[in-house]
mmCIF file of N, CA and C in Angstrom:
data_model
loop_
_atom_site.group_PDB
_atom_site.id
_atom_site.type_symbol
_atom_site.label_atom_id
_atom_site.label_comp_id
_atom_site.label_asym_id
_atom_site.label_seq_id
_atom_site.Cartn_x
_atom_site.Cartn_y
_atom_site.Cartn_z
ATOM 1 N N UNK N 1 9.115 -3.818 18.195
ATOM 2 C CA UNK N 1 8.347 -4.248 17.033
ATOM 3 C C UNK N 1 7.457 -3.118 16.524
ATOM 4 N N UNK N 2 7.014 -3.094 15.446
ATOM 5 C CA UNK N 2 6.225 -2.116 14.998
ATOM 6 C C UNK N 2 5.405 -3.266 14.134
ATOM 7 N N UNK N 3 4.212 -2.320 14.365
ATOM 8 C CA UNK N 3 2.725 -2.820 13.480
ATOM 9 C C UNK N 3 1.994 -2.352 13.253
ATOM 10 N N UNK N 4 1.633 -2.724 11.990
ATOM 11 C CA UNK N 4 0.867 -1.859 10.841
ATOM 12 C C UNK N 4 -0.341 -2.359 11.017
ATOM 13 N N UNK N 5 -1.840 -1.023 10.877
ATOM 14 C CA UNK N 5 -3.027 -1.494 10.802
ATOM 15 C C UNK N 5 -3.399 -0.889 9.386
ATOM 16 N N UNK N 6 -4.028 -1.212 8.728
ATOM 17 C CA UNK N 6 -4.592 -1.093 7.503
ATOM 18 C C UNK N 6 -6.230 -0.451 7.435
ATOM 19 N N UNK N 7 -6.983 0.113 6.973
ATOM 20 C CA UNK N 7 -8.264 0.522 6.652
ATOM 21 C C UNK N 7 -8.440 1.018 5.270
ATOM 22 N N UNK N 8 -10.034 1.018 5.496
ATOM 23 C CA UNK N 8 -9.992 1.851 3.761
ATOM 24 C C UNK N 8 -10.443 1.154 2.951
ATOM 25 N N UNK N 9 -10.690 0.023 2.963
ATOM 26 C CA UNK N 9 -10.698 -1.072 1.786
ATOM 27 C C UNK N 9 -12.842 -1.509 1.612
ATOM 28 N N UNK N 10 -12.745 -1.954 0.963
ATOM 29 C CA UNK N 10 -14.381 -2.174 0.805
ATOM 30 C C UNK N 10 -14.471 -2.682 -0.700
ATOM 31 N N UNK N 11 -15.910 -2.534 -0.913
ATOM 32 C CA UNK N 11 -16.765 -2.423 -2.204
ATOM 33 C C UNK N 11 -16.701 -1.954 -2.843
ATOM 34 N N UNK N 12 -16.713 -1.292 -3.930
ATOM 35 C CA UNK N 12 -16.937 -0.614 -5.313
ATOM 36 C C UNK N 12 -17.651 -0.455 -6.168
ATOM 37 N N UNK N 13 -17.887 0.037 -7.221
ATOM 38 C CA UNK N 13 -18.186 -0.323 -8.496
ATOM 39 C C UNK N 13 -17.038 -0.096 -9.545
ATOM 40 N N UNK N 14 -16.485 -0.752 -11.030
ATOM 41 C CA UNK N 14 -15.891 -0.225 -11.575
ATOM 42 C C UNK N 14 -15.882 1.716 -11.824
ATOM 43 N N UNK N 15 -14.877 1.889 -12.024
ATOM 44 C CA UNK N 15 -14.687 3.896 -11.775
ATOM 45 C C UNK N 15 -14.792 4.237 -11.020
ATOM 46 N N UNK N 16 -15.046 3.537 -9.884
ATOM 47 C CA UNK N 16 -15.021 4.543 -8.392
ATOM 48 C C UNK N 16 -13.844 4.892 -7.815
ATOM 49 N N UNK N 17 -14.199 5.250 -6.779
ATOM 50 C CA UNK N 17 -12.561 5.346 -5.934
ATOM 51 C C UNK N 17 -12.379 4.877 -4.451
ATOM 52 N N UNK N 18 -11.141 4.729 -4.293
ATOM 53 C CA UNK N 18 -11.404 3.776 -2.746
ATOM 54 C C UNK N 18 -9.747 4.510 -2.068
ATOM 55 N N UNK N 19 -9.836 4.703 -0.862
ATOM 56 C CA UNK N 19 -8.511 5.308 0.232
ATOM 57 C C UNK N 19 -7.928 4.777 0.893
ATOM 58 N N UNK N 20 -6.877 3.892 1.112
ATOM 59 C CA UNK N 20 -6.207 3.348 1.652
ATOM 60 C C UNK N 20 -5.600 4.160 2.685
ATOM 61 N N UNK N 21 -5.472 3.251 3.828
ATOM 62 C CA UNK N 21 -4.349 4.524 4.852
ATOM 63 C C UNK N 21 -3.557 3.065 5.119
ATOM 64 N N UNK N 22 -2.751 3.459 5.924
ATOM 65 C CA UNK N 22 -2.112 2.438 7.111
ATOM 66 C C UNK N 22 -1.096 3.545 7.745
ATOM 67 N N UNK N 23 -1.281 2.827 9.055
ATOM 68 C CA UNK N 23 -0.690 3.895 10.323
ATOM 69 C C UNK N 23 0.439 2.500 10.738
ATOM 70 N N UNK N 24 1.133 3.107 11.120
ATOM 71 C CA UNK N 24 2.506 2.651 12.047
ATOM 72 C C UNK N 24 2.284 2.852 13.138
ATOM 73 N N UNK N 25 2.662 1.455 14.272
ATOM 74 C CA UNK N 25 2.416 1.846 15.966
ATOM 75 C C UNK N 25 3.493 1.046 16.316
ATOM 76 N N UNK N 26 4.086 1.707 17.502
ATOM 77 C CA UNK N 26 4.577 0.333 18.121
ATOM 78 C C UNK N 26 6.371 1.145 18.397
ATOM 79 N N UNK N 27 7.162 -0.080 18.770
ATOM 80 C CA UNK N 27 8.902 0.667 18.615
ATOM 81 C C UNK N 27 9.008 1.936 17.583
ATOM 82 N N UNK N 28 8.916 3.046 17.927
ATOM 83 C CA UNK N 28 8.895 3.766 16.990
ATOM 84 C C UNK N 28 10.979 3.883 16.465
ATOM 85 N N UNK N 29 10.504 4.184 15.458
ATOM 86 C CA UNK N 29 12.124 4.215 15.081
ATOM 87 C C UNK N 29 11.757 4.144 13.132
ATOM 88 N N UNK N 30 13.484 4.987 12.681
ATOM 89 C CA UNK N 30 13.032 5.529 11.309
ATOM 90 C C UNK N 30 12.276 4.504 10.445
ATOM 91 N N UNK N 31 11.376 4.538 10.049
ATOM 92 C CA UNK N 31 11.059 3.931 8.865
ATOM 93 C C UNK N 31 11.536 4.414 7.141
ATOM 94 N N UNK N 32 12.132 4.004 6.883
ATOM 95 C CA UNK N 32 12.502 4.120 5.139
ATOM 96 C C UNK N 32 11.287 3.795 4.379
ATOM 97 N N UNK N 33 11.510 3.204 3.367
ATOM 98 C CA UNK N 33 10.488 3.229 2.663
ATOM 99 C C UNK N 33 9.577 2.150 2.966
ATOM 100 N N UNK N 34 8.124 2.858 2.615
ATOM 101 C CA UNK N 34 6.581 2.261 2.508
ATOM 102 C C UNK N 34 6.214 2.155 1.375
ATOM 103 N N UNK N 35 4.722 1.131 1.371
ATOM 104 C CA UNK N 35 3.933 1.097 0.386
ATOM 105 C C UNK N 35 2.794 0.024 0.093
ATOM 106 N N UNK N 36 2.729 -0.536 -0.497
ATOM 107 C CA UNK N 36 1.631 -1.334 -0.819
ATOM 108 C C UNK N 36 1.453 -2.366 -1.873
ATOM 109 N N UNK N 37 1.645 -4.078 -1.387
ATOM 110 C CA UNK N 37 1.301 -4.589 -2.401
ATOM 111 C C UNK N 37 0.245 -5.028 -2.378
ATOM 112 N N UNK N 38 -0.157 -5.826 -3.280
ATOM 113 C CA UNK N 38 -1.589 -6.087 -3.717
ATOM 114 C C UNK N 38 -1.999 -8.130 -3.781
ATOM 115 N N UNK N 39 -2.636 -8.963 -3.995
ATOM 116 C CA UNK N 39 -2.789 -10.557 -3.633
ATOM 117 C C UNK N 39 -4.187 -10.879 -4.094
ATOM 118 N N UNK N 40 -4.123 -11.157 -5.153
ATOM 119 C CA UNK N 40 -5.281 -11.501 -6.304
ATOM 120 C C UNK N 40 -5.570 -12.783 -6.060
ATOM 121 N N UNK N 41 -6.574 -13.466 -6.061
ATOM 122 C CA UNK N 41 -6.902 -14.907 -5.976
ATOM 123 C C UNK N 41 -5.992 -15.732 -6.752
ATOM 124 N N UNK N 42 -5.054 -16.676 -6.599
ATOM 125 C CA UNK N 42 -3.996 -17.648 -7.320
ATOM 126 C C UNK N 42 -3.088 -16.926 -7.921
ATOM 127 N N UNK N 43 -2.839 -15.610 -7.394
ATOM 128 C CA UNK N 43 -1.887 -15.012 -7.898
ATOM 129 C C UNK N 43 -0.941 -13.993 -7.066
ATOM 130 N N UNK N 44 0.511 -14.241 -7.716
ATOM 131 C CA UNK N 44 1.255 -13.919 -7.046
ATOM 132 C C UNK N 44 1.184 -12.628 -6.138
ATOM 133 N N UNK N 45 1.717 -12.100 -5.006
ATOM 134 C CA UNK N 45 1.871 -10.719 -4.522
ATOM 135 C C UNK N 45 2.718 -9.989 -5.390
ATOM 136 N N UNK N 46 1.808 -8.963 -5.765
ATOM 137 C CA UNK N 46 2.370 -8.060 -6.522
ATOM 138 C C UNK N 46 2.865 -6.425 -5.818
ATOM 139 N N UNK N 47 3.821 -5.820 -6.329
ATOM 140 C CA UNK N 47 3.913 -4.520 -5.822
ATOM 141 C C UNK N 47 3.425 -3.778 -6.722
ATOM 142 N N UNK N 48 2.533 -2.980 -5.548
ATOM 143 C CA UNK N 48 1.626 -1.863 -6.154
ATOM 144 C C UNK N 48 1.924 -0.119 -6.227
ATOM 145 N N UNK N 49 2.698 0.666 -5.093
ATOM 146 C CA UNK N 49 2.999 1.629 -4.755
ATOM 147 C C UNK N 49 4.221 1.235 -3.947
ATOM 148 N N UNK N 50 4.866 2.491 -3.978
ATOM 149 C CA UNK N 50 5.878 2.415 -2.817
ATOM 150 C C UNK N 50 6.269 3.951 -3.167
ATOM 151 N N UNK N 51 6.779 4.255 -1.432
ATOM 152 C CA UNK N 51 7.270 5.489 -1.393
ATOM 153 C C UNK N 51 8.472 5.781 -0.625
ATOM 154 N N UNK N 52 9.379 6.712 -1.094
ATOM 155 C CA UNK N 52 10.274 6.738 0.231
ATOM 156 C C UNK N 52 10.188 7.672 1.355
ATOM 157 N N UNK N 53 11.208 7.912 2.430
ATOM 158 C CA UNK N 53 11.264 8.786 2.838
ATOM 159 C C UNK N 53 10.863 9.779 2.690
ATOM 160 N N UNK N 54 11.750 10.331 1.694
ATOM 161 C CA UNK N 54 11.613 11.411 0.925
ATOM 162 C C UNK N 54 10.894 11.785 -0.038
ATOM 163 N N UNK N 55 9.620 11.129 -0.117
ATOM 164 C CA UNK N 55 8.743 11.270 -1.286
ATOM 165 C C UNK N 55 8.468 10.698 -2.435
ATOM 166 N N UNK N 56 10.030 10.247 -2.492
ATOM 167 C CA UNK N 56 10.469 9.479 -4.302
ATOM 168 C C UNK N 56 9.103 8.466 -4.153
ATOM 169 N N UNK N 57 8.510 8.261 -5.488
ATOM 170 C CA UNK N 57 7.319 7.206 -5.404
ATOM 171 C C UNK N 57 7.850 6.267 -6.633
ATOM 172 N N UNK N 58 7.107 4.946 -6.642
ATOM 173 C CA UNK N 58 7.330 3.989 -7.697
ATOM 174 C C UNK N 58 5.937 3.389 -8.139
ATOM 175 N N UNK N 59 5.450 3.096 -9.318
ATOM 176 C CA UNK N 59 4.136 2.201 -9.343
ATOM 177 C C UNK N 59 4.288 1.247 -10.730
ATOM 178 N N UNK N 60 3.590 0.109 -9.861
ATOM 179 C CA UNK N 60 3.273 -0.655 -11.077
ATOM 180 C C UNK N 60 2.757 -0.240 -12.191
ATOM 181 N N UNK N 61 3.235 -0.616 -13.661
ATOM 182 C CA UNK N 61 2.495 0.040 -14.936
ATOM 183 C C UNK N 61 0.887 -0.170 -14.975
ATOM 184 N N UNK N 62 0.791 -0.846 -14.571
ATOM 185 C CA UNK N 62 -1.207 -1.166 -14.355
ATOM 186 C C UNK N 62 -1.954 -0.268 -13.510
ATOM 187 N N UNK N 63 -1.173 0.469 -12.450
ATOM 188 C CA UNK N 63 -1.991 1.654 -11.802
ATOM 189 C C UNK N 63 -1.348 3.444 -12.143
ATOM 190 N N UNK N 64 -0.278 3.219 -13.084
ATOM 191 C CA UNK N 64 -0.053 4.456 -12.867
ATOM 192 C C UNK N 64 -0.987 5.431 -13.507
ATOM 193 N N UNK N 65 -1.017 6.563 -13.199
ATOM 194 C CA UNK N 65 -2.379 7.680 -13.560
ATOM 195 C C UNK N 65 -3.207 7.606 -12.882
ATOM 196 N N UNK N 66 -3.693 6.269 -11.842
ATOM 197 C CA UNK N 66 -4.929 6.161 -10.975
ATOM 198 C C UNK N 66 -4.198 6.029 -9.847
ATOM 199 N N UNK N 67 -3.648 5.498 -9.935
ATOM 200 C CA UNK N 67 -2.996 5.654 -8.164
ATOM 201 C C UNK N 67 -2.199 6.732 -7.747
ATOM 202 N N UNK N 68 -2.270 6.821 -6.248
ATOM 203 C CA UNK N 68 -1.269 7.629 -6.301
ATOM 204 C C UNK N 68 -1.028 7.809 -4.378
ATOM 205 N N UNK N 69 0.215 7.688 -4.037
ATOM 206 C CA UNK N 69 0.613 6.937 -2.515
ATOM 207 C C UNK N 69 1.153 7.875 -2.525
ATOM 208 N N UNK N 70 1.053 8.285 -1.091
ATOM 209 C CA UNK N 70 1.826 9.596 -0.063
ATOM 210 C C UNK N 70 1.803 9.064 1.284
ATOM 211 N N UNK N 71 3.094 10.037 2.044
ATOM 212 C CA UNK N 71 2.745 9.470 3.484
ATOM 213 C C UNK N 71 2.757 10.901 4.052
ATOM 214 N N UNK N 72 2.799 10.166 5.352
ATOM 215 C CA UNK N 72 3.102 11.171 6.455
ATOM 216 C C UNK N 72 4.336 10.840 7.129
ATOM 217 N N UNK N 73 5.431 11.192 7.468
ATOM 218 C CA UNK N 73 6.223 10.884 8.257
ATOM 219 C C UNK N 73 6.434 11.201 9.511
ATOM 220 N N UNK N 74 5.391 12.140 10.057
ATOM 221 C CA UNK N 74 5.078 12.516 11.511
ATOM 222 C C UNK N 74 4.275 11.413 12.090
ATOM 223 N N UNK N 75 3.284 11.084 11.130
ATOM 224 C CA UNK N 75 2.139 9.641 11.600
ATOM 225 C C UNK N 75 2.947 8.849 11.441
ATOM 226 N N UNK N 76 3.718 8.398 10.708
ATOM 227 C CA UNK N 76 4.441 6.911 10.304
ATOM 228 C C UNK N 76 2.938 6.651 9.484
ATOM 229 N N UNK N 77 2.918 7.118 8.691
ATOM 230 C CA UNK N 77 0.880 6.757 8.069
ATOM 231 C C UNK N 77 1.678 6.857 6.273
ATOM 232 N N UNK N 78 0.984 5.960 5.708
ATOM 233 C CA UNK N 78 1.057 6.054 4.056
ATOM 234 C C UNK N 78 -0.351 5.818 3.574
ATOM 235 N N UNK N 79 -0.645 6.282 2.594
ATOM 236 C CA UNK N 79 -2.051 6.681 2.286
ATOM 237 C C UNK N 79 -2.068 5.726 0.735
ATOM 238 N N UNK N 80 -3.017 5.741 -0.020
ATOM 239 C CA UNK N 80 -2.674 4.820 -1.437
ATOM 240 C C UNK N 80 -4.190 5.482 -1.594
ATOM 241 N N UNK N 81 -4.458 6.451 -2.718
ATOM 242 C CA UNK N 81 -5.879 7.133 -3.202
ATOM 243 C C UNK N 81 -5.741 5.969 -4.403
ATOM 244 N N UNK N 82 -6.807 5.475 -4.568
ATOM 245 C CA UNK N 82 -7.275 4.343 -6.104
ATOM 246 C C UNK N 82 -8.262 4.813 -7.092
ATOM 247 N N UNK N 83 -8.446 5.752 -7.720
ATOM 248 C CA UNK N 83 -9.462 6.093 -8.818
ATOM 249 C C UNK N 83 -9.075 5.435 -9.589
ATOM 250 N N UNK N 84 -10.656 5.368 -10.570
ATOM 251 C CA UNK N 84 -10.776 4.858 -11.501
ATOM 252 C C UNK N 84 -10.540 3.168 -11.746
ATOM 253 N N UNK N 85 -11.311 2.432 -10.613
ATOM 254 C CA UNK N 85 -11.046 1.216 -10.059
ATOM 255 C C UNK N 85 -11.465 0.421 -11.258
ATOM 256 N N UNK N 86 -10.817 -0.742 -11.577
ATOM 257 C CA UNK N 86 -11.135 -1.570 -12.524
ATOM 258 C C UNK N 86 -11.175 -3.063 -11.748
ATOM 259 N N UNK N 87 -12.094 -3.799 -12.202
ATOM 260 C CA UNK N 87 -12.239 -5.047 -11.674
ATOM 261 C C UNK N 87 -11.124 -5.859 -11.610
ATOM 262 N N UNK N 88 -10.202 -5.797 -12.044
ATOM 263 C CA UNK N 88 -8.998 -6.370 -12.166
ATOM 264 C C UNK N 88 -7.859 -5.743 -10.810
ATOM 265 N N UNK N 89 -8.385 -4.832 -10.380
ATOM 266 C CA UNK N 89 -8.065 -4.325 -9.392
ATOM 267 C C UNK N 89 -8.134 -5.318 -8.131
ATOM 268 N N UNK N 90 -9.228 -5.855 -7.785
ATOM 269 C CA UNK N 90 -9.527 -6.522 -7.032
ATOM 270 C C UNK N 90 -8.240 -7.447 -6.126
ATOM 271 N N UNK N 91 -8.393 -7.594 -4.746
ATOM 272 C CA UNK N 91 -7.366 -8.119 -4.182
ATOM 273 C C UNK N 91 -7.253 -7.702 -2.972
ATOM 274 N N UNK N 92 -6.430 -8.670 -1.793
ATOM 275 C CA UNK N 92 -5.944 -8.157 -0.775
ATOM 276 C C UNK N 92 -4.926 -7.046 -1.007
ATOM 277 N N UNK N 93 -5.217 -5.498 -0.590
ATOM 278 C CA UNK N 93 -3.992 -4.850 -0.427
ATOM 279 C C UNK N 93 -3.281 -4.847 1.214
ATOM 280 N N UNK N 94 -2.111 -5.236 1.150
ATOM 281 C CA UNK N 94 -1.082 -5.287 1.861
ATOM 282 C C UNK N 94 -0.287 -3.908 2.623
ATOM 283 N N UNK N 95 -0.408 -3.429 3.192
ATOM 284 C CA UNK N 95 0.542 -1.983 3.571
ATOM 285 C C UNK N 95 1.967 -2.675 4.152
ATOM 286 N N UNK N 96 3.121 -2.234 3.652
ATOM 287 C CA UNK N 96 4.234 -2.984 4.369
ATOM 288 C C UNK N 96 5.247 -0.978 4.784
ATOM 289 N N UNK N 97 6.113 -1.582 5.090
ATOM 290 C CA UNK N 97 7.568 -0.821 5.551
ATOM 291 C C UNK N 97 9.062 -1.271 6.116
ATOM 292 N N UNK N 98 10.027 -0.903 5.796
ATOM 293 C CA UNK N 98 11.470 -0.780 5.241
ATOM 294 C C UNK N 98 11.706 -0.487 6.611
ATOM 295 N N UNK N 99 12.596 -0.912 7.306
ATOM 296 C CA UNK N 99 13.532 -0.322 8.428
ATOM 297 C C UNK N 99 14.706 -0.306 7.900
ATOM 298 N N UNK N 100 15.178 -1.421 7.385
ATOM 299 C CA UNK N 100 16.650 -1.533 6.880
ATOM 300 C C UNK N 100 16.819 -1.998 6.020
ATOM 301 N N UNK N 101 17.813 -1.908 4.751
ATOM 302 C CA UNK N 101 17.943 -2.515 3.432
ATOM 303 C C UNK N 101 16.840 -1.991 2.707
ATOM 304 N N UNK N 102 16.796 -3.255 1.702
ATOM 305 C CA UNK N 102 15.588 -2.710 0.662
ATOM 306 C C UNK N 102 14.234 -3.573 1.058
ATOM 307 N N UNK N 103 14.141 -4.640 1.355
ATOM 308 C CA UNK N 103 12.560 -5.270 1.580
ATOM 309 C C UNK N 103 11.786 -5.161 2.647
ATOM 310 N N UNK N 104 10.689 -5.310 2.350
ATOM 311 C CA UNK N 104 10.307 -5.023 3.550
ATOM 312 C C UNK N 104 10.061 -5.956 5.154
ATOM 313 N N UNK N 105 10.413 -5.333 5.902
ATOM 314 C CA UNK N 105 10.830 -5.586 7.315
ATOM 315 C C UNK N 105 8.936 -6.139 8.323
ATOM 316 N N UNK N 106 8.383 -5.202 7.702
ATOM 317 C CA UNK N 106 6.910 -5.304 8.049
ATOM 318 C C UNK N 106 5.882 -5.137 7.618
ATOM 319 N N UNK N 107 4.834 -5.695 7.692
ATOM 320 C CA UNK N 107 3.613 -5.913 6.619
ATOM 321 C C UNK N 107 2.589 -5.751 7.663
ATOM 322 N N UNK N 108 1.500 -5.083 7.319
ATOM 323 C CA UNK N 108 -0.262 -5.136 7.841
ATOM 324 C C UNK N 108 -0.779 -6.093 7.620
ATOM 325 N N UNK N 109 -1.962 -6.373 7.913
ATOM 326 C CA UNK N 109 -2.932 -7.413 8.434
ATOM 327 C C UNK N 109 -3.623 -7.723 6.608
ATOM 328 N N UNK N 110 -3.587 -6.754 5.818
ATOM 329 C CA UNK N 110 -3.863 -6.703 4.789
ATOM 330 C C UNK N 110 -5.632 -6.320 4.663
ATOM 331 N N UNK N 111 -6.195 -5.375 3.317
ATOM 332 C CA UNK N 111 -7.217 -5.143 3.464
ATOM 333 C C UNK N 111 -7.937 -5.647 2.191
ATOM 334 N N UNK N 112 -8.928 -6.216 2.088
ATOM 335 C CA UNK N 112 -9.761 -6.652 0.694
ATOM 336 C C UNK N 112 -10.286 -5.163 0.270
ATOM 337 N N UNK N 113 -10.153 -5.400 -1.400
ATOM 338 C CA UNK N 113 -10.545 -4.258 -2.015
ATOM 339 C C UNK N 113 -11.393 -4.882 -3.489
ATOM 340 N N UNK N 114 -12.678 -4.595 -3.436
ATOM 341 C CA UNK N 114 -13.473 -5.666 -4.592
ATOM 342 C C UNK N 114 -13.983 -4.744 -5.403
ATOM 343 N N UNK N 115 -13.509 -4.555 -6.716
ATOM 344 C CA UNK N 115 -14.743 -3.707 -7.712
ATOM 345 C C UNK N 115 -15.248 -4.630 -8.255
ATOM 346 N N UNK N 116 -16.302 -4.524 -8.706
ATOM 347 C CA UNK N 116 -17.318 -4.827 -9.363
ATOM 348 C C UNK N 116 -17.504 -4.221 -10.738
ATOM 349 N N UNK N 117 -17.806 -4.884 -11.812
ATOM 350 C CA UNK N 117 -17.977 -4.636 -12.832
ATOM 351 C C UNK N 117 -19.634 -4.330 -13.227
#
């Protein structure tokens, strides 16, 4: 099994910035692609970042220019930098990862992330 811990997450003010990590532990073995969705009060889980292997990245139209997700593939670690936070931002972010196929296989504990307006 592998499991994801999440950090990084907190308070804000609108325009600030906030760092996401999540580390991989556990059965080690390849991970494909990572990333991060997001879980707004009465609203659906959304995907926020994702990255592959190889770097290729994807983002929702609502964060692109402020976000921006990288990993490590020595850590099994994916990172998610958030500038320019908007209250609408707000939400559990999720760190997940891909072993096989396309969805994801495993998810973190998830981290609250609150701006403030």
């Amino acid at each position: 099994q592998v499991q994801l811990v999440e950090s990084g997450g907190g308070l804000v003010q609108a325009g600030g910035s906030l760092r996401l990590s999540c580390a991989a532990s556990g059965s080690m073995f390849r991970l494909n692609a990572m990333g991060w969705y997001r879980q707004a009060p009465g609203k659906q889980r959304e995907l926020v970042a994702s990255i592959t292997r190889g770097s290729t990245t994807n983002y929702a139209d609502s964060v692109k220019g402020r976000f921006t997700i990288a990993r490590d593939n020595a850590k099994n670690a994916v990172y998610l930098q958030m500038n320019s936070l908007k209250p609408e931002d707000t939400a559990v972010y999720y760190c997940y990862a891909v072993s096989r196929g396309y969805s994801p296989d495993y998810w973190g504990q998830g981290t609250q992330v609150t701006v403030s307006s």
